[in-house]
Coordinates of C-alpha atoms in Angstrom, one line a residue:
M121 CA -31.7 19.4 -55.7
A122 CA -34.2 18.3 -57.3
K123 CA -35.9 20.4 -60.7
K124 CA -38.6 21.5 -60.0
L125 CA -41.1 21.2 -62.8
P126 CA -44.3 23.3 -63.9
K127 CA -47.8 23.0 -61.5
T128 CA -50.0 20.1 -62.5
D129 CA -53.5 19.7 -61.3
V130 CA -53.3 16.3 -60.4
V131 CA -50.4 14.0 -60.2
I132 CA -50.9 10.2 -59.8
I133 CA -48.2 7.9 -58.2
G134 CA -48.8 4.3 -60.5
V135 CA -50.6 3.8 -63.8
G136 CA -52.1 0.5 -63.2
W137 CA -56.3 0.1 -63.4
A138 CA -56.5 2.6 -60.4
G139 CA -54.3 4.9 -61.6
G140 CA -56.1 4.3 -65.2
I141 CA -59.3 4.8 -64.0
I142 CA -59.0 8.1 -62.1
A143 CA -56.9 9.5 -65.1
S144 CA -59.5 8.7 -67.9
E145 CA -62.2 10.4 -65.7
L146 CA -60.5 13.4 -64.8
T147 CA -58.8 14.0 -67.7
K148 CA -62.6 13.6 -69.6
K149 CA -63.2 17.4 -67.1
G150 CA -60.3 18.8 -68.5
L151 CA -58.1 18.3 -65.8
K152 CA -54.3 18.0 -66.5
V153 CA -53.0 15.1 -65.4
V154 CA -49.4 13.3 -64.8
G155 CA -49.5 9.6 -64.4
L156 CA -45.8 8.7 -63.1
E157 CA -44.7 4.8 -63.3
R158 CA -41.6 3.3 -61.8
G159 CA -41.4 0.6 -64.8
K160 CA -41.0 1.0 -68.2
D161 CA -44.1 2.0 -71.1
R162 CA -45.9 -1.1 -72.5
K163 CA -48.1 -1.6 -76.0
T164 CA -50.4 -4.6 -76.7
E165 CA -48.0 -4.9 -79.6
D166 CA -44.9 -6.1 -76.9
Y167 CA -47.3 -9.2 -76.4
F168 CA -47.4 -10.7 -80.0
M169 CA -46.0 -14.4 -80.3
A170 CA -45.2 -13.8 -76.4
H171 CA -46.6 -17.4 -75.3
D172 CA -43.5 -18.0 -73.9
E173 CA -44.3 -19.5 -70.3
L174 CA -40.4 -20.0 -69.3
R175 CA -39.4 -16.5 -69.8
Y176 CA -43.4 -14.6 -68.1
A177 CA -44.9 -16.8 -65.9
I178 CA -41.4 -18.6 -64.8
R179 CA -39.0 -16.2 -64.4
H180 CA -41.4 -12.9 -63.6
E181 CA -40.3 -11.0 -66.7
M182 CA -43.1 -8.6 -66.2
M183 CA -42.3 -8.2 -62.3
Q184 CA -40.6 -6.1 -60.5
D185 CA -37.2 -6.2 -60.0
L186 CA -36.3 -7.6 -56.4
S187 CA -33.0 -6.8 -56.3
K188 CA -33.5 -2.9 -56.4
E189 CA -36.8 -3.0 -54.1
T190 CA -38.3 -5.8 -52.3
I191 CA -40.4 -6.5 -48.9
T192 CA -39.4 -8.0 -45.7
F193 CA -41.7 -10.6 -44.1
R194 CA -41.5 -12.1 -40.6
N195 CA -44.7 -14.4 -39.2
N196 CA -44.9 -12.4 -35.6
E197 CA -43.2 -9.1 -34.0
K198 CA -40.6 -11.9 -32.5
M199 CA -38.6 -13.1 -35.4
R200 CA -36.2 -11.1 -37.2
A201 CA -38.1 -9.8 -40.7
L202 CA -35.7 -11.5 -43.8
P203 CA -35.9 -10.0 -47.4
M204 CA -37.8 -12.0 -50.5
R205 CA -35.1 -12.5 -52.6
Q206 CA -37.0 -14.9 -54.8
Y207 CA -40.3 -14.7 -56.0
G208 CA -43.2 -17.1 -54.1
S209 CA -46.4 -16.1 -52.1
F210 CA -47.3 -13.2 -54.5
L211 CA -46.6 -11.3 -57.6
L212 CA -45.5 -7.8 -57.5
G213 CA -46.2 -5.9 -61.1
V214 CA -44.2 -3.3 -62.8
G215 CA -44.7 -1.0 -66.0
V216 CA -47.7 1.3 -67.5
G217 CA -50.8 -0.7 -66.9
G218 CA -49.5 -2.3 -63.6
A219 CA -50.6 -5.6 -62.5
G220 CA -53.9 -5.2 -64.8
T221 CA -51.7 -6.4 -68.0
H222 CA -50.9 -9.7 -66.4
W223 CA -53.7 -10.7 -64.5
N224 CA -55.8 -13.6 -65.3
G225 CA -59.0 -11.2 -65.6
Q226 CA -61.2 -13.0 -62.5
N227 CA -63.5 -10.3 -61.6
F228 CA -65.6 -9.9 -59.0
R229 CA -68.4 -7.8 -57.1
F230 CA -68.1 -8.2 -52.8
L231 CA -71.3 -9.3 -51.2
P232 CA -72.9 -7.1 -49.4
Y233 CA -72.3 -8.9 -46.0
D234 CA -68.6 -7.7 -47.0
F235 CA -69.2 -4.0 -46.7
E236 CA -71.2 -4.1 -43.1
M237 CA -69.5 -7.4 -41.5
R238 CA -68.4 -6.3 -38.3
S239 CA -71.7 -4.6 -37.8
K240 CA -73.7 -7.8 -39.8
T241 CA -71.9 -10.0 -37.4
I242 CA -72.5 -8.8 -33.8
E243 CA -76.0 -8.4 -35.2
R244 CA -77.1 -12.2 -36.5
Y245 CA -74.4 -13.9 -33.7
G246 CA -73.5 -11.2 -31.0
E247 CA -70.2 -9.7 -30.3
D248 CA -68.6 -12.8 -29.1
K249 CA -68.6 -14.2 -32.1
I250 CA -65.4 -12.2 -32.9
P251 CA -61.9 -12.8 -31.2
A252 CA -60.3 -10.3 -29.4
D253 CA -57.9 -9.9 -31.2
M254 CA -59.7 -9.8 -34.7
T255 CA -59.7 -5.8 -35.6
I256 CA -62.7 -6.2 -38.4
Q257 CA -64.9 -3.3 -39.5
D258 CA -66.9 -1.6 -42.1
W259 CA -65.8 -0.1 -44.6
G260 CA -67.7 3.5 -44.0
I261 CA -69.7 2.3 -47.2
T262 CA -72.8 -0.3 -47.8
Y263 CA -73.0 -2.5 -51.2
D264 CA -75.8 0.1 -52.3
E265 CA -73.9 2.7 -52.6
I266 CA -70.6 1.2 -54.0
E267 CA -73.4 -1.3 -56.4
P268 CA -73.7 2.2 -59.2
Y269 CA -69.2 2.4 -59.4
Y270 CA -69.0 -1.4 -59.8
D271 CA -71.5 -1.2 -62.9
Q272 CA -69.4 1.4 -64.0
Y273 CA -66.4 -0.1 -64.2
E274 CA -67.8 -3.4 -65.7
K275 CA -69.6 -1.4 -68.8
M276 CA -66.1 0.0 -69.0
A277 CA -63.9 -3.6 -69.1
G278 CA -66.8 -5.0 -70.5
I279 CA -67.0 -8.0 -67.8
S280 CA -68.6 -11.1 -69.1
G281 CA -71.3 -12.8 -67.1
E282 CA -74.3 -14.4 -65.4
D283 CA -76.3 -13.3 -62.4
N284 CA -74.6 -14.8 -59.2
P285 CA -77.6 -16.4 -57.2
L286 CA -76.5 -15.7 -54.2
G287 CA -74.9 -12.2 -55.3
G288 CA -76.1 -8.4 -54.2
P289 CA -78.8 -7.1 -56.9
R290 CA -77.5 -5.1 -60.1
S291 CA -78.9 -2.1 -61.8
N292 CA -78.0 -3.9 -65.1
P293 CA -77.1 -6.9 -66.3
F294 CA -73.4 -7.6 -67.8
P295 CA -72.3 -5.8 -70.7
T296 CA -71.5 -9.4 -72.0
G297 CA -72.5 -12.6 -71.7
P298 CA -71.2 -15.5 -69.8
M299 CA -67.8 -17.1 -70.7
K300 CA -68.4 -21.2 -72.9
K301 CA -69.0 -23.7 -70.6
T302 CA -66.5 -26.3 -71.1
Q303 CA -67.0 -30.0 -70.4
A304 CA -65.4 -29.8 -66.9
M305 CA -67.4 -26.6 -65.9
Q306 CA -70.7 -29.0 -67.2
L307 CA -70.0 -31.4 -65.2
F308 CA -69.5 -29.2 -62.2
D309 CA -73.0 -27.4 -63.0
K310 CA -74.8 -30.8 -62.7
A311 CA -73.0 -31.8 -59.9
T312 CA -73.6 -28.6 -57.7
K313 CA -77.1 -28.5 -58.9
N314 CA -77.5 -32.1 -57.8
M315 CA -76.5 -31.1 -54.2
G316 CA -78.9 -28.2 -54.0
L317 CA -75.5 -25.5 -54.6
H318 CA -76.2 -22.4 -56.6
P319 CA -73.6 -22.8 -59.8
Y320 CA -72.9 -19.7 -61.8
V321 CA -70.3 -19.4 -64.6
Q322 CA -67.3 -17.3 -63.2
P323 CA -67.4 -13.0 -63.8
S324 CA -64.8 -12.6 -66.5
A325 CA -62.4 -9.6 -67.7
N326 CA -62.0 -12.2 -70.7
L327 CA -64.4 -10.9 -73.6
S328 CA -67.4 -13.8 -74.1
E329 CA -68.2 -11.8 -77.3
N330 CA -66.6 -8.6 -79.6
Y331 CA -67.6 -5.2 -77.6
T332 CA -67.8 -1.7 -77.6
N333 CA -68.1 -0.1 -74.6
P334 CA -69.3 3.4 -73.6
D335 CA -65.9 5.6 -74.5
G336 CA -65.9 3.9 -77.7
I337 CA -63.3 1.7 -77.1
S338 CA -63.9 -1.7 -79.1
R339 CA -62.0 -4.7 -78.3
V340 CA -62.3 -8.4 -80.1
A341 CA -63.6 -11.3 -78.2
C342 CA -61.3 -14.1 -75.9
Q343 CA -59.5 -17.1 -77.7
Y344 CA -59.0 -19.3 -74.7
C345 CA -55.4 -19.9 -75.9
G346 CA -54.4 -20.3 -71.9
F347 CA -51.8 -17.6 -71.7
C348 CA -53.7 -14.9 -69.3
E349 CA -52.1 -15.4 -65.8
R350 CA -48.5 -13.9 -65.6
F351 CA -48.8 -12.6 -69.6
G352 CA -50.2 -9.5 -71.3
C353 CA -52.9 -10.3 -74.3
E354 CA -51.8 -9.8 -77.7
Y355 CA -55.5 -9.9 -78.5
G356 CA -56.7 -7.2 -76.1
S357 CA -60.0 -9.5 -75.1
K358 CA -58.2 -9.7 -71.9
A359 CA -59.4 -6.2 -69.9
D360 CA -56.6 -4.2 -69.0
P361 CA -55.9 -0.5 -68.6
L362 CA -53.6 -0.3 -71.9
V363 CA -56.4 -1.2 -74.0
T364 CA -59.3 0.7 -71.9
V365 CA -59.0 3.6 -69.8
I366 CA -55.2 4.6 -70.6
P367 CA -56.0 5.3 -74.1
V368 CA -59.2 7.4 -73.5
A369 CA -57.0 9.5 -71.2
K370 CA -54.3 10.3 -73.7
Q371 CA -56.9 10.5 -76.1
T372 CA -58.1 14.3 -74.3
G373 CA -54.6 15.9 -74.2
N374 CA -54.5 16.1 -70.9
F375 CA -52.5 13.0 -69.8
E376 CA -48.9 12.6 -69.5
V377 CA -47.4 9.5 -68.7
R378 CA -43.7 9.3 -67.6
P379 CA -42.2 5.7 -67.3
H380 CA -38.9 5.3 -65.5
S381 CA -40.1 7.7 -63.0
E382 CA -39.6 6.2 -59.1
V383 CA -41.4 8.5 -56.9
R384 CA -39.1 9.0 -53.2
R385 CA -41.5 11.3 -51.3
I386 CA -44.9 12.8 -51.6
L387 CA -44.5 16.3 -50.6
K388 CA -46.1 18.0 -47.5
D389 CA -46.9 21.6 -46.2
G390 CA -49.0 21.9 -43.1
D391 CA -52.3 19.7 -43.9
K392 CA -51.5 19.7 -47.7
V393 CA -49.4 18.1 -49.8
T394 CA -47.9 20.0 -52.8
G395 CA -46.5 17.3 -55.1
V396 CA -43.9 14.8 -55.2
V397 CA -40.4 14.4 -55.6
Y398 CA -39.3 11.9 -58.3
V399 CA -36.2 10.0 -59.6
D400 CA -35.6 9.5 -63.5
M401 CA -34.6 5.9 -63.8
N402 CA -32.8 6.8 -67.2
T403 CA -30.7 9.6 -65.8
G404 CA -30.6 9.8 -62.3
E405 CA -32.0 13.0 -62.0
E406 CA -34.5 14.1 -59.1
F407 CA -37.3 15.9 -60.1
E408 CA -40.4 18.3 -58.3
Q409 CA -43.4 17.3 -59.8
P410 CA -46.2 20.3 -57.9
A411 CA -50.2 19.8 -58.3
D412 CA -53.3 20.4 -56.7
V413 CA -53.8 16.9 -56.0
V414 CA -51.8 14.0 -55.0
V415 CA -53.4 10.4 -55.8
L416 CA -51.0 7.3 -54.5
T417 CA -52.1 4.4 -56.7
G418 CA -49.8 1.9 -56.5
Y419 CA -49.8 -1.2 -54.9
V420 CA -50.7 -2.0 -51.4
F421 CA -47.2 -2.1 -50.7
T422 CA -46.1 1.1 -52.5
N423 CA -49.2 3.0 -50.6
V424 CA -47.9 1.8 -47.2
R425 CA -44.8 2.6 -47.8
L426 CA -44.7 6.1 -49.4
L427 CA -47.0 7.1 -46.6
L428 CA -44.4 6.4 -44.1
L429 CA -41.6 7.4 -45.8
S430 CA -43.1 10.9 -46.4
G431 CA -44.3 11.3 -42.7
I432 CA -47.7 11.2 -43.5
G433 CA -50.9 9.8 -41.4
R434 CA -50.6 8.3 -38.0
P435 CA -48.5 5.0 -37.8
Y436 CA -50.4 1.9 -36.5
D437 CA -49.1 0.8 -33.2
P438 CA -49.9 -3.0 -32.5
A439 CA -48.8 -2.6 -29.2
T440 CA -51.5 0.1 -28.1
G441 CA -53.9 -0.6 -31.5
T442 CA -54.2 2.9 -32.1
G443 CA -52.6 5.0 -35.4
V444 CA -53.9 3.7 -38.6
I445 CA -51.0 3.9 -41.6
G446 CA -50.0 0.0 -42.1
K447 CA -52.8 -1.4 -40.0
N448 CA -55.3 -4.1 -41.0
Y449 CA -52.9 -6.0 -43.1
A450 CA -55.1 -9.1 -44.9
Y451 CA -54.2 -11.6 -47.2
Q452 CA -56.6 -14.5 -49.0
I453 CA -57.1 -18.3 -47.9
R454 CA -56.7 -20.7 -50.5
K455 CA -55.2 -24.0 -49.1
G456 CA -58.5 -25.3 -48.7
R457 CA -59.1 -27.7 -52.1
A458 CA -58.7 -30.9 -53.6
T459 CA -57.7 -32.6 -57.0
G460 CA -60.0 -35.4 -58.7
F461 CA -58.5 -37.9 -60.7
F462 CA -60.6 -39.7 -63.8
D463 CA -59.6 -42.8 -65.3
E464 CA -62.2 -42.6 -67.7
Q465 CA -62.9 -39.5 -68.8
K466 CA -60.2 -37.3 -70.8
F467 CA -61.1 -32.8 -70.0
N468 CA -59.9 -30.1 -72.6
N469 CA -57.7 -28.5 -69.8
F470 CA -54.6 -27.2 -72.2
A471 CA -57.4 -24.5 -73.6
G472 CA -59.1 -22.1 -70.9
A473 CA -58.8 -18.2 -70.0
G474 CA -58.1 -16.4 -66.9
G475 CA -61.4 -15.6 -65.9
L476 CA -62.8 -18.9 -67.2
G477 CA -64.8 -21.3 -64.5
M478 CA -67.6 -22.4 -62.4
I479 CA -68.4 -21.0 -59.0
V480 CA -70.7 -21.5 -56.0
D481 CA -71.2 -19.3 -53.0
D482 CA -73.0 -21.3 -50.7
Y483 CA -70.6 -21.0 -48.1
N484 CA -69.4 -17.4 -48.8
G485 CA -69.9 -14.5 -46.5
D486 CA -72.6 -14.9 -44.7
N487 CA -74.9 -16.8 -46.6
F488 CA -74.7 -20.0 -44.4
D489 CA -75.5 -20.3 -40.6
H490 CA -72.2 -19.7 -38.8
T491 CA -73.4 -20.1 -35.0
D492 CA -72.0 -23.9 -34.7
L493 CA -68.5 -22.9 -36.1
D494 CA -65.4 -21.7 -35.2
F495 CA -64.9 -18.9 -37.6
I496 CA -66.9 -16.3 -39.7
H497 CA -67.2 -15.7 -43.3
G498 CA -66.3 -18.2 -45.9
G499 CA -65.3 -17.9 -49.5
M500 CA -66.1 -18.8 -53.0
I501 CA -65.6 -22.4 -53.8
I502 CA -64.7 -23.0 -58.0
L503 CA -63.4 -24.7 -60.6
G504 CA -61.3 -22.8 -62.8
Q505 CA -60.2 -23.6 -66.2
T506 CA -57.4 -21.2 -67.0
G507 CA -55.4 -23.6 -69.3
L508 CA -52.6 -26.0 -68.4
R509 CA -49.6 -24.8 -70.1
P510 CA -46.9 -27.5 -70.3
I511 CA -44.1 -26.3 -67.7
A512 CA -45.8 -26.3 -63.9
N513 CA -48.2 -28.9 -64.5
N514 CA -48.1 -32.5 -63.8
Q515 CA -50.2 -33.4 -61.5
I516 CA -50.5 -37.4 -60.5
P517 CA -52.0 -38.7 -57.1
S518 CA -50.5 -38.9 -53.8
G519 CA -48.8 -42.1 -53.4
T520 CA -47.3 -42.1 -57.1
P521 CA -43.5 -42.1 -57.1
T522 CA -42.2 -38.6 -58.0
W523 CA -39.5 -40.8 -60.5
G524 CA -39.0 -43.3 -62.4
K525 CA -41.6 -45.3 -64.1
E526 CA -44.5 -45.2 -62.1
F527 CA -44.3 -41.4 -62.1
K528 CA -43.9 -41.4 -66.1
E529 CA -47.5 -43.2 -66.4
A530 CA -49.4 -41.6 -63.8
S531 CA -48.1 -38.8 -65.8
L532 CA -49.2 -39.7 -68.7
K533 CA -52.4 -41.3 -67.8
Y534 CA -53.9 -38.1 -66.2
T535 CA -52.7 -35.6 -68.4
N536 CA -56.0 -33.9 -69.0
A537 CA -57.8 -35.9 -66.9
A538 CA -57.8 -34.3 -63.3
L539 CA -59.5 -31.5 -62.5
T540 CA -59.2 -29.5 -59.6
V541 CA -62.1 -27.5 -56.8
S542 CA -60.6 -24.5 -54.5
G543 CA -62.0 -22.5 -52.2
E544 CA -61.1 -19.2 -51.8
G545 CA -61.8 -17.9 -48.5
A546 CA -61.9 -14.6 -47.1
S547 CA -58.8 -13.3 -44.7
M548 CA -59.5 -11.0 -41.5
A549 CA -57.6 -8.7 -40.2
Y550 CA -55.9 -8.8 -36.9
K551 CA -54.2 -6.6 -34.4
Q552 CA -51.0 -8.7 -34.8
H553 CA -51.2 -8.3 -38.3
F554 CA -49.6 -5.1 -40.1
L555 CA -47.3 -3.3 -41.9
D556 CA -44.5 -1.3 -41.2
L557 CA -40.7 0.2 -41.7
D558 CA -37.8 -2.4 -41.5
P559 CA -35.3 -1.0 -39.4
V560 CA -32.9 -3.3 -41.3
Y561 CA -33.2 -3.5 -44.8
K562 CA -33.0 -0.7 -47.4
D563 CA -33.7 -0.4 -51.2
S564 CA -31.5 0.5 -53.7
F565 CA -31.9 4.6 -52.5
G566 CA -31.3 3.9 -49.2
D567 CA -34.8 3.7 -47.8
P568 CA -36.5 1.1 -45.4
L569 CA -38.1 -1.4 -47.2
V570 CA -41.7 -2.2 -46.1
R571 CA -42.4 -5.0 -43.6
I572 CA -44.8 -7.3 -43.4
T573 CA -45.8 -9.4 -39.9
F574 CA -48.2 -11.9 -40.6
D575 CA -49.2 -15.6 -39.9
F576 CA -52.7 -17.7 -40.6
E577 CA -54.9 -17.7 -37.3
E578 CA -57.2 -20.7 -35.7
Q579 CA -60.0 -18.9 -38.3
D580 CA -58.2 -19.5 -40.9
R581 CA -57.3 -23.3 -40.1
K582 CA -61.0 -23.8 -39.3
L583 CA -62.4 -22.1 -42.8
T584 CA -59.6 -24.1 -44.9
E585 CA -60.9 -27.7 -43.4
F586 CA -64.3 -26.7 -44.3
L587 CA -63.5 -25.5 -47.7
A588 CA -61.6 -28.5 -48.4
D589 CA -64.3 -31.1 -47.3
K590 CA -66.8 -28.9 -49.4
C591 CA -64.4 -29.3 -52.9
E592 CA -64.0 -32.9 -51.7
A593 CA -67.5 -33.6 -51.7
I594 CA -68.1 -31.9 -54.9
L595 CA -65.6 -33.8 -56.5
K596 CA -67.1 -36.8 -55.2
E597 CA -71.0 -36.1 -56.6
M598 CA -68.8 -35.2 -59.8
G599 CA -67.2 -38.9 -60.3
A600 CA -63.8 -38.9 -59.6
D601 CA -62.3 -41.8 -58.8
H602 CA -59.3 -40.9 -56.9
I603 CA -59.1 -37.4 -54.4
D604 CA -56.7 -35.9 -53.3
T605 CA -57.6 -33.3 -50.6
S606 CA -55.4 -30.5 -49.3
R607 CA -56.9 -29.0 -45.5
E608 CA -53.9 -28.7 -43.6
L609 CA -52.9 -25.3 -43.2
G610 CA -49.8 -24.3 -41.2
P611 CA -47.9 -21.2 -40.5
Y612 CA -47.6 -18.7 -43.4
N613 CA -45.3 -19.2 -46.0
V614 CA -43.8 -16.0 -48.2
A615 CA -41.7 -18.5 -50.5
E616 CA -44.6 -20.2 -51.7
Y617 CA -47.2 -19.3 -54.7
Q618 CA -50.7 -18.5 -53.3
S619 CA -52.1 -15.4 -54.6
T620 CA -51.3 -11.5 -55.3
H621 CA -54.3 -10.7 -53.6
N622 CA -52.7 -8.2 -50.5
T623 CA -54.8 -5.7 -49.1
G624 CA -55.0 -3.5 -46.3
G625 CA -52.9 -0.6 -44.9
V626 CA -54.7 2.6 -45.4
I627 CA -57.7 1.1 -45.0
M628 CA -61.9 3.2 -45.2
G629 CA -64.0 4.1 -43.0
A630 CA -66.5 6.3 -41.3
D631 CA -63.8 7.7 -38.2
P632 CA -60.8 9.2 -38.5
E633 CA -59.4 7.1 -35.7
T634 CA -60.1 3.8 -36.6
S635 CA -59.5 4.3 -40.3
A636 CA -57.2 6.5 -43.0
V637 CA -59.4 7.4 -45.1
N638 CA -63.1 7.8 -45.9
S639 CA -65.4 6.5 -48.4
Y640 CA -63.6 8.4 -51.4
L641 CA -60.9 7.0 -50.4
Q642 CA -59.3 10.7 -49.5
M643 CA -57.1 10.8 -46.4
W644 CA -58.5 12.1 -43.7
D645 CA -55.4 14.0 -42.1
V646 CA -54.6 15.8 -45.5
D647 CA -57.5 16.4 -47.6
N648 CA -55.6 17.1 -51.1
L649 CA -54.7 13.9 -50.8
F650 CA -56.7 10.4 -52.3
V651 CA -55.4 7.1 -51.4
V652 CA -56.4 4.3 -54.3
G653 CA -56.1 0.9 -54.3
A654 CA -56.6 -2.3 -52.1
S655 CA -55.1 -0.6 -49.5
A656 CA -58.1 0.8 -48.7
F657 CA -59.9 -2.6 -47.6
P658 CA -60.4 -3.4 -43.9
Q659 CA -60.3 -7.0 -44.2
N660 CA -60.3 -9.4 -47.5
A661 CA -63.3 -10.9 -49.1
G662 CA -63.7 -14.6 -50.4
Y663 CA -62.9 -13.5 -54.3
N664 CA -60.5 -11.7 -55.8
P665 CA -60.2 -8.0 -55.3
T666 CA -59.6 -6.3 -58.8
G667 CA -63.6 -5.8 -59.3
T668 CA -63.9 -3.6 -56.2
V669 CA -60.7 -1.7 -56.9
G670 CA -62.1 -0.7 -60.1
A671 CA -65.5 0.2 -58.3
L672 CA -63.5 2.1 -55.7
S673 CA -61.6 3.7 -58.3
Y674 CA -64.5 5.0 -60.2
R675 CA -65.7 6.5 -56.5
A676 CA -62.4 8.3 -56.2
A677 CA -62.6 10.2 -59.4
E678 CA -65.8 11.2 -58.8
G679 CA -64.8 12.3 -55.1
I680 CA -61.4 14.5 -56.8
I681 CA -64.0 16.1 -59.3
K682 CA -66.0 17.3 -56.2
F683 CA -62.9 18.3 -54.5
F684 CA -62.1 20.7 -57.5
E685 CA -65.6 22.2 -57.8
N686 CA -66.0 22.2 -53.9
N687 CA -62.4 24.1 -53.7
G688 CA -60.9 22.0 -51.3
G689 CA -62.2 20.4 -48.1
Q690 CA -63.6 17.2 -46.7
L691 CA -66.2 15.7 -49.1
V692 CA -67.4 12.8 -46.3
E693 CA -68.4 14.1 -42.6
A694 CA -66.4 12.1 -39.7
K695 CA -68.5 9.5 -37.3
K696 CA -67.7 7.9 -34.5
D697 CA -67.7 4.1 -34.7
K698 CA -69.4 3.2 -31.9
Q699 CA -68.1 -0.7 -32.7
H700 CA -64.8 0.4 -31.3
V701 CA -65.7 2.8 -28.3

């Protein structure tokens, strides 16, 4: 029997970027908030002298223990799903701060087209442009409506950058200037301008200069050490929840974080949720935490799984296309790229930052004409300089033996003489791509694991080829002597790292028949339950998702405050989605 604790105003499930932002905003308004985090507590001091590539980048010390809980995967419904037993395609963070502690800091605003993708595609190309099994839909919010929340998030995080010539309009400039332009970035900049493209310095959560945000949090500039992704930042230069929003929430006296707390169920009575049941992983004791509002702020798979385990919302049925929980799982298309090898030039590739690079968006979104193309959307093209650490980086041209004298000679010759230009393509939603509960495999508590059903489609293959050709052309203009181009996209393989940009499953929209949450990320079916994170994306764009998660978190916080002020009720009027009638 679970021990019942005193009631709180709000309980948050997951204390990463979304949970930290929600906690910060609500506690400043005087609301009492409890944050439940399945992993351990963290602080910046944990990362002092921790530039250990083997420990963090290879052995994944900051990630979820897959022996206790993992996902299962299959390419289609005819296959048997199997559990992911070691890290491959994506990394699942755990601990206070969540994946926000070990991300690269690559931070973007989605394009205006992304929020109205279905309607804008039909408007320009006709409905036949969208394949029958593609289930993309509008977000129920426009770029202009979400822009103030992007601005709020960027000011909090101190995002460094410069205007994207092909991006949406901004109400304010970036709070800090762009990162330094390295030799490789300058070469990319010159080459793409020669090609008539529109390069800009990548927006970065690694501070380009010392900065104090509107909450009074001061942080120092990036040191360009190259240990961002899979590592915590000991300087606090990389924006993460531990050095931005969580301290603000704690300073109010209204926020309590409970680490090692595994939430097993969200409790529901009628059309309301009443709290959660969780296990203290240190003692094994079970607790019930009552609350007026529950906010689910976990990673995509956690959000979907907890709703399904708790019997909340209508599970998605791929056979009929009905239901919403688990619907429109999407990923990221990152196979289209090229690597150039330079015989006479050397670059300082050993230095870098997670958000350091140059980008062109000429082939992203609907910034180019798709009339004669066999795909929609596109992706950014980036030359990133995240810092090449010694263990996992040893680039040699194709055709070089992978051992022996020639291998050693090529390894030495092209150390700091190879540059990669990559496409990061959008991932569309399909009827046959979804999340549900696995009927066979269970976690350490005996609860079903979440199951992914996903594969690359013809849209993804055509987009990969297109972006790869553009990357190759840029490297030719940059003067590379040898170019290896990756343009083939086989079946999706969960064992190979690609990105941690999983999206969907609790998607937002204007119609409760086709979406789980409204534009404030409030559930249509349960008005005192908010589900915040990339699980809300109806499909994924040609960018990293974190900036949009941050913006949606600020909007959700505003909605929760309105919910308390209005004594409950739905914050948005439902509308019938005419596109799916």
